[in-house]
PDB file of C-alpha atoms in Angstrom:
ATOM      1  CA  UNK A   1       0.000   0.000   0.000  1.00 38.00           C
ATOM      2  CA  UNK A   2       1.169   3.353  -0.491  1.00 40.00           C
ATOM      3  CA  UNK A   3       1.946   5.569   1.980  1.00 42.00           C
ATOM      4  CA  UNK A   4      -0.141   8.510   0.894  1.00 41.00           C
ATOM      5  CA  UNK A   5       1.575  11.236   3.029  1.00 43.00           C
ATOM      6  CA  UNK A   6       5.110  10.677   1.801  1.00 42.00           C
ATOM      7  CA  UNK A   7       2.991  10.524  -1.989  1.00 41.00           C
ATOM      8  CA  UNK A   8       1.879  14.004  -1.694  1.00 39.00           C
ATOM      9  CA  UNK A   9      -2.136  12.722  -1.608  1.00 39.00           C
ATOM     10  CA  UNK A  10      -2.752  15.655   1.435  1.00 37.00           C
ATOM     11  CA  UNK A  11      -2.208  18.991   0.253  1.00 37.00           C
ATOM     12  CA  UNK A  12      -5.022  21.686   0.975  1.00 36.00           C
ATOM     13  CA  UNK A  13      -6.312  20.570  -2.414  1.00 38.00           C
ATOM     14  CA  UNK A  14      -6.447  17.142  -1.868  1.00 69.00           C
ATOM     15  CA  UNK A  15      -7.239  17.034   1.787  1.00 87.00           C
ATOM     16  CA  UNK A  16     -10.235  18.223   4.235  1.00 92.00           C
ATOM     17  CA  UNK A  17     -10.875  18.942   7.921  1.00 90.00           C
ATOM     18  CA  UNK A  18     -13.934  16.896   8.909  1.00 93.00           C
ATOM     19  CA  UNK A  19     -15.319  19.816  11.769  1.00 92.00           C
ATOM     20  CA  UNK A  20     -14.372  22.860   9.393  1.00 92.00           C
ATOM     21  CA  UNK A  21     -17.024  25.078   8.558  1.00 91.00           C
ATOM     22  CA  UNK A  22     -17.957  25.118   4.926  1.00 89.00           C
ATOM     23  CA  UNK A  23     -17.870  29.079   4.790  1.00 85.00           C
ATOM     24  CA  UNK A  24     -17.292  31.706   7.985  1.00 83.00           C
ATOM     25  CA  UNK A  25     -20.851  32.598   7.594  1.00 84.00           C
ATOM     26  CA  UNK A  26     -22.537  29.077   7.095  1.00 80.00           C
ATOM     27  CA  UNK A  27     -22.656  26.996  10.198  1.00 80.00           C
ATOM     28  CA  UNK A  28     -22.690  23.871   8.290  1.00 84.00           C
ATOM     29  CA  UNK A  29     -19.485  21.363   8.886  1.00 92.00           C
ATOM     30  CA  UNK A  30     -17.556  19.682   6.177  1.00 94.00           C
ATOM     31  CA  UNK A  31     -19.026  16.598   7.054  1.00 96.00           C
ATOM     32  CA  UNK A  32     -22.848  16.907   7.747  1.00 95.00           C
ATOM     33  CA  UNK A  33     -24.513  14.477   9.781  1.00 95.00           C
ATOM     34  CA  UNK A  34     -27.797  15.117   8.940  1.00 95.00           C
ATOM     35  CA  UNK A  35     -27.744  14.574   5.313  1.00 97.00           C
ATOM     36  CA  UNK A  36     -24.475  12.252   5.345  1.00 97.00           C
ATOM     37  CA  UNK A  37     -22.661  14.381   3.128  1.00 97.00           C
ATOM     38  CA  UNK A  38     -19.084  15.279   3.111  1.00 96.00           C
ATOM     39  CA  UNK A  39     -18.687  18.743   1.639  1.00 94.00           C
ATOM     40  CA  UNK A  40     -15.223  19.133  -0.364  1.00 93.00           C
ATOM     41  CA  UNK A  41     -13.320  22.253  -0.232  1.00 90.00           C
ATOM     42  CA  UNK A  42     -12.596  21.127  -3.618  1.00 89.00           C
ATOM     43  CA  UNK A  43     -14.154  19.833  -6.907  1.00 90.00           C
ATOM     44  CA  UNK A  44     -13.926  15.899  -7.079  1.00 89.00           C
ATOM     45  CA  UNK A  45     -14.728  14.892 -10.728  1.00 90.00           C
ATOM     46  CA  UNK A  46     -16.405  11.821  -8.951  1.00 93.00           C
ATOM     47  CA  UNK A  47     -19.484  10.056 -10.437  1.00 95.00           C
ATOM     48  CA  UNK A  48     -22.316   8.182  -8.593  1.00 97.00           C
ATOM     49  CA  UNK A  49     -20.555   4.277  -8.605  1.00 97.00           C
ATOM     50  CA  UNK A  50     -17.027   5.355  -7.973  1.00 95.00           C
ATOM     51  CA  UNK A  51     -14.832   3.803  -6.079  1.00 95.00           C
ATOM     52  CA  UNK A  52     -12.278   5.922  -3.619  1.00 94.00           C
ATOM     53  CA  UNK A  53     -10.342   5.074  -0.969  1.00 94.00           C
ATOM     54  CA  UNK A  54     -10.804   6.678   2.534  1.00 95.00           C
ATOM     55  CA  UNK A  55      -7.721   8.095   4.571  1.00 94.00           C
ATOM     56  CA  UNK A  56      -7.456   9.310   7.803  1.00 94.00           C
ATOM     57  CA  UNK A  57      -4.126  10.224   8.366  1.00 88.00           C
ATOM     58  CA  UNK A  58      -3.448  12.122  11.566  1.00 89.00           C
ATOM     59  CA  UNK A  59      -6.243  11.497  13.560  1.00 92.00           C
ATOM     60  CA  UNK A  60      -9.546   9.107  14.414  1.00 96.00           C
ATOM     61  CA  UNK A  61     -11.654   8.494  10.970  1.00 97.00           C
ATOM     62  CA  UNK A  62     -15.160  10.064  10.609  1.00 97.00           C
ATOM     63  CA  UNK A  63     -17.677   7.849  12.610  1.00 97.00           C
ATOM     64  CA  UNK A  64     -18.933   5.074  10.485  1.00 98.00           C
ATOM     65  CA  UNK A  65     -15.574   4.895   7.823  1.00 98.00           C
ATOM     66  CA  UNK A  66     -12.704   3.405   8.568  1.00 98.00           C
ATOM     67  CA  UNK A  67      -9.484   4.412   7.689  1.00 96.00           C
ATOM     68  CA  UNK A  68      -7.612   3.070   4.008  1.00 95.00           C
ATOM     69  CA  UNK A  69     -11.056   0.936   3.228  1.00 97.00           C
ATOM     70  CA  UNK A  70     -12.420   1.855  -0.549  1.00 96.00           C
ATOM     71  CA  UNK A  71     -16.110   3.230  -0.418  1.00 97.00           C
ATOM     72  CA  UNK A  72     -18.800   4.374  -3.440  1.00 97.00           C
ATOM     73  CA  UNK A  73     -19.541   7.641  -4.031  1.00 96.00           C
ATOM     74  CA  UNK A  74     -23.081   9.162  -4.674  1.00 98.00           C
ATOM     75  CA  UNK A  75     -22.480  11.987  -6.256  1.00 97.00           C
ATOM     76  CA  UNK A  76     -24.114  15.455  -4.993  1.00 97.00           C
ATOM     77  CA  UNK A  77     -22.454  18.088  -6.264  1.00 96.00           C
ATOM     78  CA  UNK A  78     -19.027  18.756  -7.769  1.00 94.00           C
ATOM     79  CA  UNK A  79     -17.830  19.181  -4.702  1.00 94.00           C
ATOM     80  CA  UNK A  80     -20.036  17.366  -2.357  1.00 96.00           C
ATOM     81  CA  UNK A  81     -20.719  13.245  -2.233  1.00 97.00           C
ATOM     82  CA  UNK A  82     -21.631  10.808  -0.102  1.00 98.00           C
ATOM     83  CA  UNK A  83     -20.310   6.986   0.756  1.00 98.00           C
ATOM     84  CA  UNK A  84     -21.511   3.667   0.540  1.00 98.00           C
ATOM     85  CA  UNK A  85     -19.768   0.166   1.514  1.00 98.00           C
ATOM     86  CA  UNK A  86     -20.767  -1.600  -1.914  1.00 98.00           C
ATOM     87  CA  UNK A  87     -21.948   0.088  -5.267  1.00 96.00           C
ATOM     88  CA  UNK A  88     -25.390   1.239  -5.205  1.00 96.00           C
ATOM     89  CA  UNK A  89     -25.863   0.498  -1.258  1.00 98.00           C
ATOM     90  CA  UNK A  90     -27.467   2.372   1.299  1.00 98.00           C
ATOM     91  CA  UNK A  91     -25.780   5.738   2.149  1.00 98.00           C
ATOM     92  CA  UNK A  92     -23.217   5.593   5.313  1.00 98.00           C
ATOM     93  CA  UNK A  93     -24.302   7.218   8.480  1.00 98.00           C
ATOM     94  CA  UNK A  94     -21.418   9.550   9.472  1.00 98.00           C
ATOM     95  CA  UNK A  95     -20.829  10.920  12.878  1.00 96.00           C
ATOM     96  CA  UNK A  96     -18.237  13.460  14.391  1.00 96.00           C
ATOM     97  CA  UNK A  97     -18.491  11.758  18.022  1.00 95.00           C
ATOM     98  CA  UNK A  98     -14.299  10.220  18.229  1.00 95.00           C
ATOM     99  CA  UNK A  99     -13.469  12.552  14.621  1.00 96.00           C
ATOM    100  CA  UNK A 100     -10.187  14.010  14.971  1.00 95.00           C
ATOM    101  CA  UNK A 101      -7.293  15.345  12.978  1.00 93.00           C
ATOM    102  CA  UNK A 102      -6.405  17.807  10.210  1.00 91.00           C
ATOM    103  CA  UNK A 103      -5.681  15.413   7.113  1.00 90.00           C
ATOM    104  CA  UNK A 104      -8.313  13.613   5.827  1.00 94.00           C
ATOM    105  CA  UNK A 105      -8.989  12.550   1.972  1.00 93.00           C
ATOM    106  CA  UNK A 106     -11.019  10.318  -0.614  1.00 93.00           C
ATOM    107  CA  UNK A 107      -8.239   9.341  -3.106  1.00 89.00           C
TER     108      UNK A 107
END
């Protein structure tokens, strides 16, 4: 496997803070519990089926994904998805409960 830190995966375009706020003035986190959907401070060319891979580098994974495990993406936006454990399955719930650290990506 590769070590994606020392392969340049997180850089501020490739990486995202979990708790950040999406904008100063919108409450909403990167990661939204409600609606299950991680919020990219970046656009992801992802489509609905996807697979990525799921990295928490420097701290505890978002609630419900586990670190280096490949996922689906449902597409939202082009900058906002959601996960699922096989294609076409039922969205993941997410939580923030134990989510920690800086560096997090979907490679």
């Amino acid at each position: 496997m590769v070590d994606t830190e020392q392969a340049g995966f997180y850089s501020p375009i490739s990486s995202f803070i979990p708790k950040q706020k999406v904008t100063a003035d919108d409450p909403t986190l990167r990661v939204d519990v409600n609606t299950e959907i991680i919020q990219l401070p970046y656009k992801h060319w992802l489509n609905t089926g996807d697979a990525v891979r799921y990295f928490a580098s420097d701290g505890n994974p978002i609630g419900g994904l586990t670190s280096n495990k490949t996922y689906y993406v449902v597409r939202q936006s082009d900058s906002s998805l959601q996960l699922t454990e096989t294609p076409g399955g039922a969205v993941i719930d997410l939580n923030l409960d134990t989510t920690s650290g800086n560096k997090h990506a979907l490679v």
